[in-house]
Amino acid sequence: MNRGLAVIVALLLATSAVGAAFGAGAGASTGAESSTTTDGETETASAATAGGEAYAGTHVAFDVEGDAVTDYRIGGDETFSSVAVQSTSEAGAGADLGAEIDLETLTTLEGAGLSLAAQSETSAQVQAESGATLSAHDTERGTLVVESGSESQYVRVELAADATASDEGDRVRVETGDHEGTVLVVGDGEVTVTDDGNVTAELAENATLTFRSYEDGERDETDEYEESLIADGNAAVEVHVEDRNSEAVGEAVTYGQETSAEVETEARDRVDVTIDRATHEGTVVLTTVSEEAVGSLEDLEVRIDGEAATEVSSKSELEGAIGSDESRYMVAQQSEASAEATVYIAVNHFSERTATIDGADGDDSDGGADGTDDSDETDGTDGDDSGTDDETDATAEDGTTDGSESDADGSDADDGEESDAGADGGDGMPGFGVGVAVVAIAVAGLFARLQD
């Protein structure tokens, strides 16, 4: 009898070990996949960042080598060979030049140490030991933002071999083979072209240096107006929503130390931008949205916290909304060729506000006119199209939001993660699936025979 029990215990332990090992292997695979997105381009980008030395996105790619961001490329076109940053106090002491340094003659800069601190499908953040932060945003603009932080900083940008720079008053124009772009300062600071043809800038505390790129010949009066809004501090947020592998992907760029923004594109025919500002003052949100994201570009509507914003047709009316009793918006461009629209949203005041851009018809709208939390309704109507299982529908019925649950259950059916989760037994103990149940039945039968 004791010998029979020993056999049973041994069988159970072996079964448990095999099941746990199988579950651990599946879990490791899921963990690796969850660090990337479902599209192949992003998985390739993540592989390139192994070791935290490089970033490669859909539009932007660069390396981090010790004290500089190197080989900064937009659309495969190298724009900067290096970008270095150093606090003004350290730079002055290192060069034995004291506090006064002429930007035009600043042809060398011993940069602060850099490290790739964070990355996602649409952005990467590099932290400098001097306290500055460099953020690259993986959009068609290829935007690079340098924030000085709590200490003033010098920034030196060395151009690619075929790039040239020229002064344009308060900003610098950079031209490469296939792109042109603008370097400008937000807040207290200065940017200029050096004697050796590169670009340097001095940023006061809590100031920002930014670079925006355009395809060759694309930059026009509208873009120059946007640049002026950014440089003057009147546009603190810029949002781009584009199509990637038939999915809407959004990225928000913020210009200023006290502003943050998040883009939500999961709801059908709608883009939500949540902006948080420490200051009460309003700002203009520069948005470029794809037709895929908003459903239609013909009749765009904008709501702020659920209330309809007023559409205007002039820049003065738009900017007049800041500090007034209403928020306003203006559709600046609509391009059927690129299936994109540019919309300026002037939010009259803050602290936290949500701007909604909706291109759906009234019949297709998901009831968001009142500004209430209608994300569940939208997810419910989307359930059949997205290929998710009944769990998503059940979530919509019980009134809870499904953002975190969709991540947990692998609702991205295209990459096969959901089927893997089912094989693992869902939320149960890893490895204890159908096979283990069969072994358990066999063990029970053996125990009964030993009893006899």
Coordinates of C-alpha atoms in Angstrom, one line a residue:
M1 CA 0.0 0.0 0.0
N2 CA 2.8 2.5 0.9
R3 CA 4.6 1.5 -2.2
G4 CA 1.5 2.3 -4.3
L5 CA 1.1 5.7 -2.7
A6 CA 4.8 6.5 -3.5
V7 CA 4.2 5.7 -7.2
I8 CA 1.2 7.9 -7.2
V9 CA 3.0 10.8 -5.6
A10 CA 5.9 10.4 -8.1
L11 CA 3.6 10.5 -11.0
L12 CA 1.8 13.6 -9.8
L13 CA 5.1 15.4 -9.2
A14 CA 6.4 14.5 -12.7
T15 CA 3.1 15.7 -14.2
S16 CA 3.2 19.0 -12.3
A17 CA 6.8 19.6 -13.4
V18 CA 6.1 18.9 -17.0
G19 CA 3.1 21.2 -17.0
A20 CA 4.9 24.0 -15.2
A21 CA 7.8 23.8 -17.6
F22 CA 5.4 23.9 -20.5
G23 CA 3.5 26.9 -19.0
A24 CA 6.7 28.7 -18.2
G25 CA 7.9 28.3 -21.8
A26 CA 4.6 29.6 -23.2
G27 CA 4.7 32.5 -20.7
A28 CA 8.2 33.4 -21.8
S29 CA 7.1 33.5 -25.4
T30 CA 4.1 35.7 -24.6
G31 CA 6.3 38.1 -22.5
A32 CA 8.6 38.5 -25.5
E33 CA 5.7 39.2 -27.8
S34 CA 4.1 41.7 -25.4
S35 CA 7.2 43.9 -25.5
T36 CA 6.5 44.5 -29.2
T37 CA 3.5 45.3 -31.3
T38 CA 1.8 43.0 -33.8
D39 CA 3.4 44.5 -36.9
G40 CA 6.7 43.2 -38.2
E41 CA 8.3 46.7 -38.4
T42 CA 8.0 47.3 -34.7
E43 CA 9.3 43.8 -33.8
T44 CA 12.4 44.6 -35.9
A45 CA 12.8 47.9 -34.1
S46 CA 12.7 46.2 -30.8
A47 CA 15.3 43.7 -31.9
A48 CA 17.5 46.6 -33.0
T49 CA 17.3 48.2 -29.5
A50 CA 18.7 45.2 -27.7
G51 CA 21.3 46.4 -25.3
G52 CA 19.7 49.9 -25.2
E53 CA 22.1 51.4 -27.9
A54 CA 19.8 52.1 -30.8
Y55 CA 16.3 52.8 -31.9
A56 CA 14.7 51.9 -35.2
G57 CA 11.0 52.8 -35.8
T58 CA 8.9 53.2 -38.9
H59 CA 10.1 56.7 -39.7
V60 CA 13.0 57.4 -37.3
A61 CA 16.2 55.6 -36.5
F62 CA 19.3 56.5 -34.5
D63 CA 22.1 55.1 -32.3
V64 CA 23.2 56.1 -28.8
E65 CA 27.0 56.1 -28.4
G66 CA 28.3 57.2 -25.1
D67 CA 27.9 61.0 -25.1
A68 CA 25.9 61.6 -28.3
V69 CA 22.9 60.5 -30.3
T70 CA 24.4 59.5 -33.7
D71 CA 23.2 58.7 -37.2
Y72 CA 19.8 60.3 -36.7
R73 CA 17.7 59.3 -39.8
I74 CA 14.2 60.2 -41.0
G75 CA 12.7 58.1 -43.7
G76 CA 16.1 56.5 -44.2
D77 CA 17.7 59.9 -44.9
E78 CA 20.5 60.8 -42.5
T79 CA 19.9 64.2 -41.1
F80 CA 22.3 64.5 -38.1
S81 CA 25.6 62.7 -37.7
S82 CA 25.5 63.5 -33.9
V83 CA 23.6 65.4 -31.3
A84 CA 25.3 66.2 -28.0
V85 CA 24.1 68.1 -24.9
Q86 CA 25.9 69.4 -21.8
S87 CA 25.0 71.7 -19.0
T88 CA 26.4 75.2 -19.4
S89 CA 28.3 75.0 -16.1
E90 CA 30.1 71.8 -17.1
A91 CA 30.7 72.9 -20.6
G92 CA 32.3 76.2 -19.5
A93 CA 34.4 74.5 -16.9
G94 CA 35.6 71.9 -19.3
A95 CA 36.6 74.4 -22.0
D96 CA 38.0 76.8 -19.4
L97 CA 36.0 79.5 -21.0
G98 CA 33.9 80.6 -18.0
A99 CA 30.3 81.5 -18.4
E100 CA 30.5 83.4 -21.7
I101 CA 30.6 81.1 -24.8
D102 CA 29.9 82.3 -28.3
L103 CA 27.5 79.8 -29.9
E104 CA 28.9 80.5 -33.4
T105 CA 32.4 79.5 -32.4
L106 CA 31.2 76.5 -30.3
T107 CA 32.6 73.9 -32.7
T108 CA 33.3 71.2 -30.1
L109 CA 31.3 70.1 -27.1
E110 CA 32.2 67.4 -24.7
G111 CA 28.7 66.0 -24.3
A112 CA 27.2 64.5 -21.1
G113 CA 26.8 60.7 -20.9
L114 CA 23.6 59.4 -22.5
S115 CA 21.4 56.4 -22.1
L116 CA 18.3 55.1 -23.9
A117 CA 15.8 55.4 -21.0
A118 CA 12.5 54.4 -22.6
Q119 CA 11.0 53.4 -25.9
S120 CA 7.7 52.4 -27.5
E121 CA 6.3 51.8 -30.9
T122 CA 6.1 55.5 -31.6
S123 CA 8.9 57.2 -29.5
A124 CA 12.2 56.8 -27.7
Q125 CA 13.6 58.8 -24.8
V126 CA 17.3 59.4 -24.1
Q127 CA 18.4 60.7 -20.7
A128 CA 21.5 62.8 -20.3
E129 CA 23.7 62.9 -17.1
S130 CA 23.4 66.7 -17.3
G131 CA 19.7 66.5 -16.6
A132 CA 18.5 67.1 -20.1
T133 CA 16.1 64.8 -21.9
L134 CA 16.1 64.0 -25.7
S135 CA 12.9 62.6 -27.1
A136 CA 12.6 61.2 -30.7
H137 CA 9.0 60.8 -32.0
D138 CA 8.5 58.2 -34.7
T139 CA 6.1 60.2 -37.0
E140 CA 6.4 61.6 -40.5
R141 CA 7.8 64.7 -39.0
G142 CA 10.6 62.8 -37.3
T143 CA 10.4 65.3 -34.4
L144 CA 13.4 65.5 -32.0
V145 CA 12.9 67.4 -28.8
V146 CA 15.6 68.4 -26.3
E147 CA 14.4 69.6 -22.9
S148 CA 16.9 71.3 -20.7
G149 CA 15.3 70.4 -17.4
S150 CA 16.2 72.2 -14.2
E151 CA 19.6 73.4 -15.5
S152 CA 20.6 75.5 -18.6
Q153 CA 22.2 73.4 -21.4
Y154 CA 24.2 73.7 -24.6
V155 CA 23.3 71.5 -27.5
R156 CA 25.5 70.9 -30.5
V157 CA 24.1 69.3 -33.6
E158 CA 26.5 68.0 -36.3
L159 CA 24.8 67.6 -39.7
A160 CA 25.0 64.7 -42.0
A161 CA 27.6 64.8 -44.8
D162 CA 25.1 66.1 -47.5
A163 CA 23.1 68.4 -45.1
T164 CA 23.3 72.1 -44.9
A165 CA 22.1 74.7 -42.4
S166 CA 21.0 78.3 -42.7
D167 CA 19.7 80.9 -40.3
E168 CA 16.1 82.0 -40.6
G169 CA 15.8 84.6 -37.9
D170 CA 14.7 82.9 -34.7
R171 CA 15.1 79.4 -36.2
V172 CA 17.5 77.4 -38.3
R173 CA 16.6 75.6 -41.6
V174 CA 18.3 72.2 -42.3
E175 CA 18.2 70.7 -45.7
T176 CA 19.2 67.1 -46.7
G177 CA 18.9 65.1 -49.9
D178 CA 15.2 64.2 -49.5
H179 CA 14.1 66.3 -46.5
E180 CA 14.2 69.8 -45.0
G181 CA 13.5 70.7 -41.4
T182 CA 13.5 73.5 -38.9
V183 CA 15.3 73.8 -35.5
L184 CA 13.7 76.2 -33.1
V185 CA 13.7 77.1 -29.4
V186 CA 10.6 77.1 -27.1
G187 CA 11.2 79.3 -24.1
D188 CA 14.4 81.2 -23.2
G189 CA 17.2 80.3 -25.5
E190 CA 19.0 80.8 -28.8
V191 CA 19.9 78.6 -31.8
T192 CA 22.3 79.5 -34.6
V193 CA 24.6 78.1 -37.3
T194 CA 28.2 77.7 -36.3
D195 CA 31.3 78.8 -38.2
D196 CA 31.8 75.2 -39.3
G197 CA 28.3 74.9 -40.7
N198 CA 26.7 72.9 -37.9
V199 CA 24.0 74.0 -35.4
T200 CA 24.4 74.9 -31.7
A201 CA 21.9 76.1 -29.2
E202 CA 21.8 77.5 -25.6
L203 CA 18.7 76.6 -23.6
A204 CA 17.8 78.3 -20.3
E205 CA 16.3 76.3 -17.5
N206 CA 13.0 74.6 -18.5
A207 CA 13.5 75.5 -22.2
T208 CA 13.1 73.3 -25.2
L209 CA 14.9 72.8 -28.6
T210 CA 12.9 71.0 -31.3
F211 CA 13.4 69.8 -34.8
R212 CA 10.6 69.1 -37.2
S213 CA 11.2 67.6 -40.6
Y214 CA 9.3 67.7 -44.0
E215 CA 9.7 66.0 -47.3
D216 CA 11.6 68.1 -49.8
G217 CA 9.4 70.9 -51.0
E218 CA 6.5 70.1 -48.6
R219 CA 7.1 73.0 -46.1
D220 CA 4.7 75.8 -46.8
E221 CA 3.0 78.8 -45.1
T222 CA 0.9 76.5 -43.0
D223 CA 3.9 74.8 -41.6
E224 CA 5.6 78.1 -40.9
Y225 CA 2.5 79.2 -39.0
E226 CA 2.7 76.0 -36.9
E227 CA 6.4 76.6 -36.2
S228 CA 5.5 80.1 -35.0
L229 CA 2.8 78.8 -32.7
I230 CA 5.3 76.3 -31.2
A231 CA 8.2 78.8 -30.8
D232 CA 5.9 81.4 -29.2
G233 CA 4.6 78.9 -26.7
N234 CA 1.1 79.0 -28.1
A235 CA 1.0 75.4 -29.3
A236 CA 2.2 73.0 -26.5
V237 CA 1.0 69.8 -28.1
E238 CA 1.3 68.2 -31.5
V239 CA -0.5 65.0 -32.4
H240 CA 0.0 62.7 -35.4
V241 CA -2.3 59.7 -36.1
E242 CA -1.4 57.5 -39.1
D243 CA -2.2 54.1 -40.5
R244 CA 0.2 51.2 -39.9
N245 CA -0.8 47.8 -41.1
S246 CA -4.5 48.9 -41.3
E247 CA -4.5 50.2 -37.7
A248 CA -4.5 53.8 -36.5
V249 CA -1.4 54.6 -34.5
G250 CA -1.1 57.9 -32.6
E251 CA 1.8 59.8 -31.1
A252 CA 1.7 63.1 -29.1
V253 CA 4.7 65.5 -28.9
T254 CA 4.7 68.1 -26.1
Y255 CA 6.7 71.3 -26.1
G256 CA 7.1 72.5 -22.6
Q257 CA 8.1 71.1 -19.2
E258 CA 4.6 71.2 -17.6
T259 CA 2.5 69.5 -20.3
S260 CA 1.8 65.8 -21.0
A261 CA -0.6 64.2 -23.6
E262 CA -1.8 60.8 -24.5
V263 CA -3.6 59.7 -27.7
E264 CA -6.3 57.1 -27.8
T265 CA -7.3 55.5 -31.1
E266 CA -9.1 52.4 -30.2
A267 CA -12.6 53.8 -30.5
R268 CA -14.1 53.5 -34.1
D269 CA -14.0 56.7 -36.1
R270 CA -12.7 58.8 -33.3
V271 CA -9.4 60.1 -31.8
D272 CA -9.2 61.1 -28.2
V273 CA -6.3 63.3 -26.9
T274 CA -6.0 63.8 -23.2
I275 CA -3.9 66.7 -22.2
D276 CA -2.6 67.6 -18.7
R277 CA -1.1 71.0 -18.0
A278 CA 0.2 72.3 -14.7
T279 CA -0.7 75.8 -15.8
H280 CA -4.3 77.0 -16.3
E281 CA -3.5 78.8 -19.5
G282 CA -5.0 77.3 -22.7
T283 CA -3.0 76.1 -25.7
V284 CA -3.4 75.1 -29.4
V285 CA -3.2 71.4 -30.2
L286 CA -1.8 70.8 -33.7
T287 CA -3.3 67.5 -34.9
T288 CA -2.9 65.5 -38.1
V289 CA -5.3 62.6 -38.4
S290 CA -5.8 59.9 -41.0
E291 CA -9.1 59.1 -42.6
E292 CA -8.7 55.5 -41.2
A293 CA -8.7 56.9 -37.7
V294 CA -11.7 59.3 -37.9
G295 CA -13.8 57.5 -40.5
S296 CA -14.3 60.5 -42.7
L297 CA -12.5 63.8 -43.4
E298 CA -15.5 65.6 -44.8
D299 CA -17.4 66.5 -41.7
L300 CA -15.0 66.5 -38.8
E301 CA -16.3 67.5 -35.4
V302 CA -14.3 68.4 -32.3
R303 CA -15.5 68.1 -28.7
I304 CA -13.7 69.2 -25.5
D305 CA -14.7 67.1 -22.5
G306 CA -17.9 66.1 -24.4
E307 CA -18.9 69.7 -25.3
A308 CA -18.9 70.7 -29.0
A309 CA -16.1 73.2 -29.8
T310 CA -16.9 76.1 -32.1
E311 CA -15.5 75.8 -35.7
V312 CA -13.8 79.0 -36.9
S313 CA -12.2 80.0 -40.2
S314 CA -9.4 82.4 -39.2
K315 CA -6.2 82.2 -37.2
S316 CA -7.2 85.2 -35.1
E317 CA -10.5 83.6 -34.1
L318 CA -8.7 80.4 -33.3
E319 CA -6.1 81.9 -31.1
G320 CA -8.7 84.1 -29.5
A321 CA -10.1 81.1 -27.8
I322 CA -7.2 80.9 -25.4
G323 CA -8.4 82.4 -22.1
S324 CA -12.0 82.8 -23.4
D325 CA -15.2 81.0 -22.3
E326 CA -15.1 78.5 -25.3
S327 CA -12.8 76.2 -27.1
R328 CA -12.5 76.5 -30.9
Y329 CA -11.1 74.6 -33.8
M330 CA -10.1 75.1 -37.4
V331 CA -9.6 72.6 -40.2
A332 CA -6.4 73.9 -41.9
Q333 CA -5.9 71.3 -44.5
Q334 CA -7.6 68.3 -46.0
S335 CA -5.8 66.1 -48.4
E336 CA -7.6 63.4 -50.4
A337 CA -4.4 62.2 -51.9
S338 CA -2.8 61.4 -48.5
A339 CA -6.2 60.8 -46.8
E340 CA -5.1 63.1 -43.9
A341 CA -6.5 66.3 -42.4
T342 CA -4.8 68.9 -40.2
V343 CA -6.9 70.3 -37.4
Y344 CA -6.0 73.1 -35.0
I345 CA -7.8 72.8 -31.6
A346 CA -7.6 75.8 -29.3
V347 CA -8.4 74.6 -25.8
N348 CA -9.4 77.7 -23.8
H349 CA -8.1 76.6 -20.4
F350 CA -6.7 73.6 -18.4
S351 CA -5.6 71.6 -16.2
E352 CA -6.7 68.2 -17.7
R353 CA -8.9 68.2 -20.8
T354 CA -9.9 65.6 -23.4
A355 CA -10.2 66.7 -27.0
T356 CA -12.2 64.4 -29.3
I357 CA -12.0 64.4 -33.1
D358 CA -14.9 62.6 -34.7
G359 CA -15.4 62.1 -38.4
A360 CA -18.3 59.6 -38.2
D361 CA -21.8 60.4 -39.4
G362 CA -24.5 60.9 -36.9
D363 CA -25.9 57.4 -37.5
D364 CA -22.5 55.8 -37.0
S365 CA -21.6 57.9 -34.0
D366 CA -21.2 56.0 -30.7
G367 CA -23.1 58.4 -28.6
G368 CA -20.2 60.5 -27.5
A369 CA -21.9 63.8 -28.0
D370 CA -22.5 64.2 -24.3
G371 CA -18.9 63.6 -23.5
T372 CA -19.6 60.7 -21.1
D373 CA -17.5 57.6 -21.0
D374 CA -18.8 55.8 -24.1
S375 CA -15.7 53.8 -24.8
D376 CA -17.5 50.7 -23.7
E377 CA -20.3 51.2 -26.2
T378 CA -17.8 51.7 -29.0
D379 CA -15.9 48.5 -28.0
G380 CA -19.1 46.6 -27.9
T381 CA -20.1 47.6 -31.5
D382 CA -16.5 46.9 -32.6
G383 CA -16.4 43.5 -31.1
D384 CA -17.4 41.6 -34.2
D385 CA -15.1 43.5 -36.5
S386 CA -12.0 43.2 -34.4
G387 CA -12.2 39.5 -34.1
T388 CA -12.2 39.4 -30.3
D389 CA -14.0 36.7 -28.4
D390 CA -17.1 36.9 -26.2
E391 CA -15.1 38.1 -23.3
T392 CA -14.9 41.6 -24.9
D393 CA -18.6 41.7 -25.4
A394 CA -19.2 40.6 -21.9
T395 CA -16.9 43.4 -20.7
A396 CA -18.9 46.0 -22.6
E397 CA -22.2 44.6 -21.1
D398 CA -21.1 44.9 -17.5
G399 CA -20.1 48.5 -18.0
T400 CA -16.4 48.2 -17.3
T401 CA -13.7 49.6 -19.6
D402 CA -11.8 46.9 -21.5
G403 CA -8.4 48.5 -22.1
S404 CA -6.4 46.5 -19.6
E405 CA -8.4 43.4 -20.1
S406 CA -7.7 43.4 -23.9
D407 CA -4.0 43.5 -23.1
A408 CA -4.3 40.7 -20.7
D409 CA -6.3 38.3 -22.9
G410 CA -4.4 39.0 -26.1
S411 CA -7.2 40.5 -28.1
D412 CA -4.9 41.2 -31.0
A413 CA -6.0 38.0 -32.7
D414 CA -3.7 38.6 -35.7
D415 CA -0.5 37.7 -33.8
G416 CA -1.9 34.5 -32.4
E417 CA -1.3 35.4 -28.8
E418 CA -5.0 34.8 -27.9
S419 CA -5.0 31.2 -29.1
D420 CA -1.8 30.6 -27.1
A421 CA -3.4 32.0 -24.0
G422 CA -6.3 29.5 -24.5
A423 CA -3.9 26.6 -24.7
D424 CA -2.3 27.7 -21.5
G425 CA -5.5 27.4 -19.7
G426 CA -6.2 31.2 -19.4
D427 CA -5.9 32.4 -15.8
G428 CA -5.5 29.0 -14.3
M429 CA -2.2 27.3 -13.3
P430 CA 0.2 27.1 -16.2
G431 CA 0.5 23.7 -17.9
F432 CA -2.6 22.1 -16.2
G433 CA -4.6 21.6 -19.4
V434 CA -6.3 18.6 -21.0
G435 CA -3.2 16.4 -21.1
V436 CA -2.7 16.8 -17.3
A437 CA -6.4 16.0 -16.7
V438 CA -5.9 12.7 -18.7
V439 CA -2.9 11.8 -16.6
A440 CA -4.8 12.6 -13.4
I441 CA -7.6 10.2 -14.5
A442 CA -5.1 7.4 -15.1
V443 CA -3.5 8.0 -11.8
A444 CA -6.9 7.8 -10.1
G445 CA -7.5 4.5 -11.8
L446 CA -4.2 3.1 -10.6
F447 CA -5.0 4.2 -7.1
A448 CA -8.2 2.4 -7.2
R449 CA -6.5 -0.8 -8.4
L450 CA -3.9 -0.5 -5.6
Q451 CA -6.8 -0.2 -3.1
D452 CA -8.3 -3.4 -4.4

